């Protein structure tokens, strides 16, 4: 199963090799925006609140 997944991923990368540089550029540009930072902060806050709430509910 892992071999099929690996070769499928490599095949897709080869098929869309001309778009690969644009995709990496888009990821790097979008990763360092205020929207990304606020989303990461919000996600971490929700995770912490859920962890505390579940821990209190269990014990």
PDB file of N, CA, C and O in Angstrom:
ATOM      1  N   UNK A   1       0.825  -1.189   0.000  1.00  0.00           N
ATOM      2  CA  UNK A   1       0.000   0.000   0.000  1.00  0.00           C
ATOM      3  C   UNK A   1       0.874   1.259   0.000  1.00  0.00           C
ATOM      4  O   UNK A   1       0.577   2.211  -0.706  1.00  0.00           O
ATOM      5  N   UNK A   2       1.930   1.247   0.801  1.00  0.00           N
ATOM      6  CA  UNK A   2       2.820   2.403   0.863  1.00  0.00           C
ATOM      7  C   UNK A   2       3.542   2.604  -0.461  1.00  0.00           C
ATOM      8  O   UNK A   2       3.785   3.745  -0.880  1.00  0.00           O
ATOM      9  N   UNK A   3       3.859   1.515  -1.133  1.00  0.00           N
ATOM     10  CA  UNK A   3       4.547   1.608  -2.429  1.00  0.00           C
ATOM     11  C   UNK A   3       3.631   2.255  -3.465  1.00  0.00           C
ATOM     12  O   UNK A   3       4.064   3.115  -4.240  1.00  0.00           O
ATOM     13  N   UNK A   4       2.372   1.877  -3.461  1.00  0.00           N
ATOM     14  CA  UNK A   4       1.402   2.469  -4.389  1.00  0.00           C
ATOM     15  C   UNK A   4       1.245   3.953  -4.110  1.00  0.00           C
ATOM     16  O   UNK A   4       1.236   4.778  -5.030  1.00  0.00           O
ATOM     17  N   UNK A   5       1.163   4.314  -2.847  1.00  0.00           N
ATOM     18  CA  UNK A   5       1.034   5.718  -2.466  1.00  0.00           C
ATOM     19  C   UNK A   5       2.262   6.509  -2.905  1.00  0.00           C
ATOM     20  O   UNK A   5       2.148   7.602  -3.446  1.00  0.00           O
ATOM     21  N   UNK A   6       3.443   5.959  -2.672  1.00  0.00           N
ATOM     22  CA  UNK A   6       4.687   6.641  -3.030  1.00  0.00           C
ATOM     23  C   UNK A   6       4.769   6.868  -4.531  1.00  0.00           C
ATOM     24  O   UNK A   6       5.054   7.982  -4.990  1.00  0.00           O
ATOM     25  N   UNK A   7       4.528   5.830  -5.311  1.00  0.00           N
ATOM     26  CA  UNK A   7       4.631   5.981  -6.763  1.00  0.00           C
ATOM     27  C   UNK A   7       3.524   6.861  -7.331  1.00  0.00           C
ATOM     28  O   UNK A   7       3.737   7.565  -8.326  1.00  0.00           O
ATOM     29  N   UNK A   8       2.373   6.860  -6.714  1.00  0.00           N
ATOM     30  CA  UNK A   8       1.309   7.771  -7.142  1.00  0.00           C
ATOM     31  C   UNK A   8       1.704   9.221  -6.892  1.00  0.00           C
ATOM     32  O   UNK A   8       1.496  10.087  -7.744  1.00  0.00           O
ATOM     33  N   UNK A   9       2.285   9.485  -5.728  1.00  0.00           N
ATOM     34  CA  UNK A   9       2.720  10.844  -5.402  1.00  0.00           C
ATOM     35  C   UNK A   9       3.828  11.308  -6.346  1.00  0.00           C
ATOM     36  O   UNK A   9       3.807  12.444  -6.832  1.00  0.00           O
ATOM     37  N   UNK A  10       4.779  10.447  -6.629  1.00  0.00           N
ATOM     38  CA  UNK A  10       5.857  10.796  -7.549  1.00  0.00           C
ATOM     39  C   UNK A  10       5.303  11.018  -8.952  1.00  0.00           C
ATOM     40  O   UNK A  10       5.711  11.953  -9.653  1.00  0.00           O
ATOM     41  N   UNK A  11       4.358  10.200  -9.362  1.00  0.00           N
ATOM     42  CA  UNK A  11       3.728  10.369 -10.676  1.00  0.00           C
ATOM     43  C   UNK A  11       3.001  11.692 -10.802  1.00  0.00           C
ATOM     44  O   UNK A  11       3.100  12.375 -11.832  1.00  0.00           O
ATOM     45  N   UNK A  12       2.288  12.076  -9.764  1.00  0.00           N
ATOM     46  CA  UNK A  12       1.581  13.357  -9.787  1.00  0.00           C
ATOM     47  C   UNK A  12       2.570  14.512  -9.819  1.00  0.00           C
ATOM     48  O   UNK A  12       2.366  15.503 -10.538  1.00  0.00           O
ATOM     49  N   UNK A  13       3.659  14.403  -9.064  1.00  0.00           N
ATOM     50  CA  UNK A  13       4.683  15.447  -9.095  1.00  0.00           C
ATOM     51  C   UNK A  13       5.319  15.559 -10.476  1.00  0.00           C
ATOM     52  O   UNK A  13       5.621  16.661 -10.940  1.00  0.00           O
ATOM     53  N   UNK A  14       5.514  14.451 -11.144  1.00  0.00           N
ATOM     54  CA  UNK A  14       6.087  14.490 -12.494  1.00  0.00           C
ATOM     55  C   UNK A  14       5.092  15.094 -13.475  1.00  0.00           C
ATOM     56  O   UNK A  14       5.467  15.899 -14.336  1.00  0.00           O
ATOM     57  N   UNK A  15       3.818  14.720 -13.351  1.00  0.00           N
ATOM     58  CA  UNK A  15       2.801  15.259 -14.263  1.00  0.00           C
ATOM     59  C   UNK A  15       2.654  16.775 -14.141  1.00  0.00           C
ATOM     60  O   UNK A  15       2.447  17.477 -15.130  1.00  0.00           O
ATOM     61  N   UNK A  16       2.743  17.282 -12.928  1.00  0.00           N
ATOM     62  CA  UNK A  16       2.545  18.702 -12.694  1.00  0.00           C
ATOM     63  C   UNK A  16       3.842  19.403 -12.314  1.00  0.00           C
ATOM     64  O   UNK A  16       3.832  20.359 -11.530  1.00  0.00           O
ATOM     65  N   UNK A  17       4.961  18.973 -12.865  1.00  0.00           N
ATOM     66  CA  UNK A  17       6.263  19.540 -12.539  1.00  0.00           C
ATOM     67  C   UNK A  17       6.362  21.013 -12.920  1.00  0.00           C
ATOM     68  O   UNK A  17       7.051  21.779 -12.261  1.00  0.00           O
ATOM     69  N   UNK A  18       5.641  21.415 -13.961  1.00  0.00           N
ATOM     70  CA  UNK A  18       5.694  22.817 -14.381  1.00  0.00           C
ATOM     71  C   UNK A  18       5.005  23.748 -13.390  1.00  0.00           C
ATOM     72  O   UNK A  18       5.286  24.945 -13.363  1.00  0.00           O
ATOM     73  N   UNK A  19       4.144  23.234 -12.546  1.00  0.00           N
ATOM     74  CA  UNK A  19       3.444  24.044 -11.542  1.00  0.00           C
ATOM     75  C   UNK A  19       4.098  23.970 -10.163  1.00  0.00           C
ATOM     76  O   UNK A  19       3.657  24.649  -9.235  1.00  0.00           O
ATOM     77  N   UNK A  20       5.116  23.156 -10.022  1.00  0.00           N
ATOM     78  CA  UNK A  20       5.714  22.900  -8.716  1.00  0.00           C
ATOM     79  C   UNK A  20       6.356  24.146  -8.108  1.00  0.00           C
ATOM     80  O   UNK A  20       6.158  24.436  -6.931  1.00  0.00           O
ATOM     81  N   UNK A  21       7.096  24.910  -8.900  1.00  0.00           N
ATOM     82  CA  UNK A  21       7.741  26.120  -8.390  1.00  0.00           C
ATOM     83  C   UNK A  21       6.708  27.152  -7.951  1.00  0.00           C
ATOM     84  O   UNK A  21       6.874  27.813  -6.916  1.00  0.00           O
ATOM     85  N   UNK A  22       5.628  27.294  -8.717  1.00  0.00           N
ATOM     86  CA  UNK A  22       4.566  28.231  -8.344  1.00  0.00           C
ATOM     87  C   UNK A  22       3.881  27.805  -7.048  1.00  0.00           C
ATOM     88  O   UNK A  22       3.551  28.643  -6.209  1.00  0.00           O
ATOM     89  N   UNK A  23       3.677  26.506  -6.869  1.00  0.00           N
ATOM     90  CA  UNK A  23       3.025  26.012  -5.654  1.00  0.00           C
ATOM     91  C   UNK A  23       3.890  26.251  -4.421  1.00  0.00           C
ATOM     92  O   UNK A  23       3.392  26.690  -3.377  1.00  0.00           O
ATOM     93  N   UNK A  24       5.187  25.986  -4.531  1.00  0.00           N
ATOM     94  CA  UNK A  24       6.082  26.217  -3.398  1.00  0.00           C
ATOM     95  C   UNK A  24       6.150  27.699  -3.071  1.00  0.00           C
ATOM     96  O   UNK A  24       6.129  28.097  -1.906  1.00  0.00           O
ATOM     97  N   UNK A  25       6.196  28.535  -4.093  1.00  0.00           N
ATOM     98  CA  UNK A  25       6.224  29.984  -3.889  1.00  0.00           C
ATOM     99  C   UNK A  25       4.954  30.457  -3.180  1.00  0.00           C
ATOM    100  O   UNK A  25       5.013  31.284  -2.263  1.00  0.00           O
ATOM    101  N   UNK A  26       3.804  29.947  -3.596  1.00  0.00           N
ATOM    102  CA  UNK A  26       2.534  30.331  -2.975  1.00  0.00           C
ATOM    103  C   UNK A  26       2.480  29.911  -1.507  1.00  0.00           C
ATOM    104  O   UNK A  26       2.027  30.676  -0.657  1.00  0.00           O
ATOM    105  N   UNK A  27       2.970  28.719  -1.206  1.00  0.00           N
ATOM    106  CA  UNK A  27       2.976  28.243   0.175  1.00  0.00           C
ATOM    107  C   UNK A  27       3.863  29.135   1.040  1.00  0.00           C
ATOM    108  O   UNK A  27       3.479  29.537   2.146  1.00  0.00           O
ATOM    109  N   UNK A  28       5.048  29.471   0.546  1.00  0.00           N
ATOM    110  CA  UNK A  28       5.960  30.291   1.327  1.00  0.00           C
ATOM    111  C   UNK A  28       5.450  31.717   1.498  1.00  0.00           C
ATOM    112  O   UNK A  28       5.634  32.329   2.547  1.00  0.00           O
ATOM    113  N   UNK A  29       4.789  32.268   0.479  1.00  0.00           N
ATOM    114  CA  UNK A  29       4.224  33.616   0.599  1.00  0.00           C
ATOM    115  C   UNK A  29       3.050  33.635   1.570  1.00  0.00           C
ATOM    116  O   UNK A  29       2.897  34.567   2.355  1.00  0.00           O
ATOM    117  N   UNK A  30       2.222  32.619   1.531  1.00  0.00           N
ATOM    118  CA  UNK A  30       1.019  32.596   2.356  1.00  0.00           C
ATOM    119  C   UNK A  30       1.302  32.206   3.799  1.00  0.00           C
ATOM    120  O   UNK A  30       0.501  32.495   4.687  1.00  0.00           O
ATOM    121  N   UNK A  31       2.421  31.564   4.054  1.00  0.00           N
ATOM    122  CA  UNK A  31       2.715  31.078   5.403  1.00  0.00           C
ATOM    123  C   UNK A  31       3.073  32.199   6.356  1.00  0.00           C
ATOM    124  O   UNK A  31       2.910  32.051   7.569  1.00  0.00           O
ATOM    125  N   UNK A  32       3.552  33.322   5.848  1.00  0.00           N
ATOM    126  CA  UNK A  32       4.046  34.389   6.717  1.00  0.00           C
ATOM    127  C   UNK A  32       3.170  35.628   6.648  1.00  0.00           C
ATOM    128  O   UNK A  32       3.647  36.744   6.590  1.00  0.00           O
ATOM    129  N   UNK A  33       1.862  35.427   6.669  1.00  0.00           N
ATOM    130  CA  UNK A  33       0.927  36.542   6.664  1.00  0.00           C
ATOM    131  C   UNK A  33       0.265  36.651   8.034  1.00  0.00           C
ATOM    132  O   UNK A  33       0.337  35.737   8.853  1.00  0.00           O
ATOM    133  N   UNK A  34      -0.395  37.784   8.256  1.00  0.00           N
ATOM    134  CA  UNK A  34      -1.090  37.959   9.536  1.00  0.00           C
ATOM    135  C   UNK A  34      -2.279  37.002   9.646  1.00  0.00           C
ATOM    136  O   UNK A  34      -2.618  36.566  10.752  1.00  0.00           O
ATOM    137  N   UNK A  35      -2.888  36.673   8.535  1.00  0.00           N
ATOM    138  CA  UNK A  35      -4.002  35.724   8.554  1.00  0.00           C
ATOM    139  C   UNK A  35      -3.528  34.347   9.012  1.00  0.00           C
ATOM    140  O   UNK A  35      -4.204  33.690   9.821  1.00  0.00           O
ATOM    141  N   UNK A  36      -2.385  33.919   8.521  1.00  0.00           N
ATOM    142  CA  UNK A  36      -1.844  32.619   8.926  1.00  0.00           C
ATOM    143  C   UNK A  36      -1.472  32.620  10.402  1.00  0.00           C
ATOM    144  O   UNK A  36      -1.720  31.646  11.116  1.00  0.00           O
ATOM    145  N   UNK A  37      -0.878  33.712  10.867  1.00  0.00           N
ATOM    146  CA  UNK A  37      -0.492  33.794  12.277  1.00  0.00           C
ATOM    147  C   UNK A  37      -1.713  33.787  13.188  1.00  0.00           C
ATOM    148  O   UNK A  37      -1.738  33.102  14.217  1.00  0.00           O
ATOM    149  N   UNK A  38      -2.735  34.542  12.828  1.00  0.00           N
ATOM    150  CA  UNK A  38      -3.935  34.569  13.663  1.00  0.00           C
ATOM    151  C   UNK A  38      -4.664  33.229  13.625  1.00  0.00           C
ATOM    152  O   UNK A  38      -5.211  32.789  14.639  1.00  0.00           O
ATOM    153  N   UNK A  39      -4.654  32.555  12.484  1.00  0.00           N
ATOM    154  CA  UNK A  39      -5.265  31.231  12.407  1.00  0.00           C
ATOM    155  C   UNK A  39      -4.530  30.216  13.256  1.00  0.00           C
ATOM    156  O   UNK A  39      -5.147  29.379  13.918  1.00  0.00           O
ATOM    157  N   UNK A  40      -3.207  30.288  13.260  1.00  0.00           N
ATOM    158  CA  UNK A  40      -2.423  29.386  14.106  1.00  0.00           C
ATOM    159  C   UNK A  40      -2.657  29.641  15.576  1.00  0.00           C
ATOM    160  O   UNK A  40      -2.783  28.713  16.379  1.00  0.00           O
ATOM    161  N   UNK A  41      -2.737  30.912  15.954  1.00  0.00           N
ATOM    162  CA  UNK A  41      -2.999  31.263  17.354  1.00  0.00           C
ATOM    163  C   UNK A  41      -4.388  30.783  17.774  1.00  0.00           C
ATOM    164  O   UNK A  41      -4.560  30.213  18.854  1.00  0.00           O
ATOM    165  N   UNK A  42      -5.377  31.005  16.919  1.00  0.00           N
ATOM    166  CA  UNK A  42      -6.743  30.578  17.236  1.00  0.00           C
ATOM    167  C   UNK A  42      -6.832  29.058  17.343  1.00  0.00           C
ATOM    168  O   UNK A  42      -7.458  28.525  18.266  1.00  0.00           O
ATOM    169  N   UNK A  43      -6.187  28.352  16.426  1.00  0.00           N
ATOM    170  CA  UNK A  43      -6.204  26.890  16.467  1.00  0.00           C
ATOM    171  C   UNK A  43      -5.542  26.345  17.716  1.00  0.00           C
ATOM    172  O   UNK A  43      -6.039  25.404  18.342  1.00  0.00           O
ATOM    173  N   UNK A  44      -4.412  26.928  18.100  1.00  0.00           N
ATOM    174  CA  UNK A  44      -3.726  26.482  19.312  1.00  0.00           C
ATOM    175  C   UNK A  44      -4.561  26.781  20.554  1.00  0.00           C
ATOM    176  O   UNK A  44      -4.602  25.980  21.496  1.00  0.00           O
ATOM    177  N   UNK A  45      -5.252  27.930  20.558  1.00  0.00           N
ATOM    178  CA  UNK A  45      -6.099  28.284  21.700  1.00  0.00           C
ATOM    179  C   UNK A  45      -7.267  27.326  21.842  1.00  0.00           C
ATOM    180  O   UNK A  45      -7.584  26.863  22.953  1.00  0.00           O
ATOM    181  N   UNK A  46      -7.904  26.990  20.735  1.00  0.00           N
ATOM    182  CA  UNK A  46      -9.034  26.060  20.772  1.00  0.00           C
ATOM    183  C   UNK A  46      -8.562  24.685  21.237  1.00  0.00           C
ATOM    184  O   UNK A  46      -9.233  24.019  22.037  1.00  0.00           O
ATOM    185  N   UNK A  47      -7.397  24.246  20.764  1.00  0.00           N
ATOM    186  CA  UNK A  47      -6.862  22.956  21.179  1.00  0.00           C
ATOM    187  C   UNK A  47      -6.607  22.925  22.689  1.00  0.00           C
ATOM    188  O   UNK A  47      -6.946  21.947  23.371  1.00  0.00           O
ATOM    189  N   UNK A  48      -6.048  24.000  23.227  1.00  0.00           N
ATOM    190  CA  UNK A  48      -5.766  24.059  24.659  1.00  0.00           C
ATOM    191  C   UNK A  48      -7.062  24.057  25.476  1.00  0.00           C
ATOM    192  O   UNK A  48      -7.164  23.358  26.490  1.00  0.00           O
ATOM    193  N   UNK A  49      -8.045  24.806  25.041  1.00  0.00           N
ATOM    194  CA  UNK A  49      -9.330  24.855  25.745  1.00  0.00           C
ATOM    195  C   UNK A  49     -10.013  23.494  25.712  1.00  0.00           C
ATOM    196  O   UNK A  49     -10.548  23.028  26.725  1.00  0.00           O
ATOM    197  N   UNK A  50      -9.991  22.821  24.550  1.00  0.00           N
ATOM    198  CA  UNK A  50     -10.612  21.511  24.453  1.00  0.00           C
ATOM    199  C   UNK A  50      -9.890  20.500  25.343  1.00  0.00           C
ATOM    200  O   UNK A  50     -10.528  19.666  25.996  1.00  0.00           O
ATOM    201  N   UNK A  51      -8.566  20.555  25.349  1.00  0.00           N
ATOM    202  CA  UNK A  51      -7.795  19.617  26.181  1.00  0.00           C
ATOM    203  C   UNK A  51      -8.125  19.811  27.659  1.00  0.00           C
ATOM    204  O   UNK A  51      -8.322  18.851  28.386  1.00  0.00           O
ATOM    205  N   UNK A  52      -8.219  21.061  28.099  1.00  0.00           N
ATOM    206  CA  UNK A  52      -8.535  21.332  29.495  1.00  0.00           C
ATOM    207  C   UNK A  52      -9.965  20.902  29.831  1.00  0.00           C
ATOM    208  O   UNK A  52     -10.208  20.327  30.901  1.00  0.00           O
ATOM    209  N   UNK A  53     -10.896  21.176  28.928  1.00  0.00           N
ATOM    210  CA  UNK A  53     -12.284  20.798  29.169  1.00  0.00           C
ATOM    211  C   UNK A  53     -12.478  19.298  29.220  1.00  0.00           C
ATOM    212  O   UNK A  53     -13.209  18.776  30.080  1.00  0.00           O
ATOM    213  N   UNK A  54     -11.844  18.591  28.326  1.00  0.00           N
ATOM    214  CA  UNK A  54     -11.973  17.121  28.316  1.00  0.00           C
ATOM    215  C   UNK A  54     -11.314  16.536  29.564  1.00  0.00           C
ATOM    216  O   UNK A  54     -11.849  15.602  30.167  1.00  0.00           O
ATOM    217  N   UNK A  55     -10.167  17.090  29.967  1.00  0.00           N
ATOM    218  CA  UNK A  55      -9.497  16.588  31.163  1.00  0.00           C
ATOM    219  C   UNK A  55     -10.377  16.794  32.392  1.00  0.00           C
ATOM    220  O   UNK A  55     -10.445  15.921  33.277  1.00  0.00           O
ATOM    221  N   UNK A  56     -11.061  17.905  32.479  1.00  0.00           N
ATOM    222  CA  UNK A  56     -11.945  18.155  33.622  1.00  0.00           C
ATOM    223  C   UNK A  56     -13.172  17.240  33.574  1.00  0.00           C
ATOM    224  O   UNK A  56     -13.674  16.802  34.617  1.00  0.00           O
ATOM    225  N   UNK A  57     -13.652  16.963  32.379  1.00  0.00           N
ATOM    226  CA  UNK A  57     -14.822  16.090  32.259  1.00  0.00           C
ATOM    227  C   UNK A  57     -14.510  14.645  32.600  1.00  0.00           C
ATOM    228  O   UNK A  57     -15.347  13.927  33.139  1.00  0.00           O
ATOM    229  N   UNK A  58     -13.313  14.191  32.289  1.00  0.00           N
ATOM    230  CA  UNK A  58     -12.928  12.814  32.551  1.00  0.00           C
ATOM    231  C   UNK A  58     -12.689  12.586  34.037  1.00  0.00           C
ATOM    232  O   UNK A  58     -13.078  11.569  34.592  1.00  0.00           O
ATOM    233  N   UNK A  59     -12.052  13.552  34.687  1.00  0.00           N
ATOM    234  CA  UNK A  59     -11.742  13.382  36.105  1.00  0.00           C
ATOM    235  C   UNK A  59     -12.746  14.143  36.893  1.00  0.00           C
ATOM    236  O   UNK A  59     -12.936  14.336  37.911  1.00  0.00           O
TER     237      UNK A  59
END
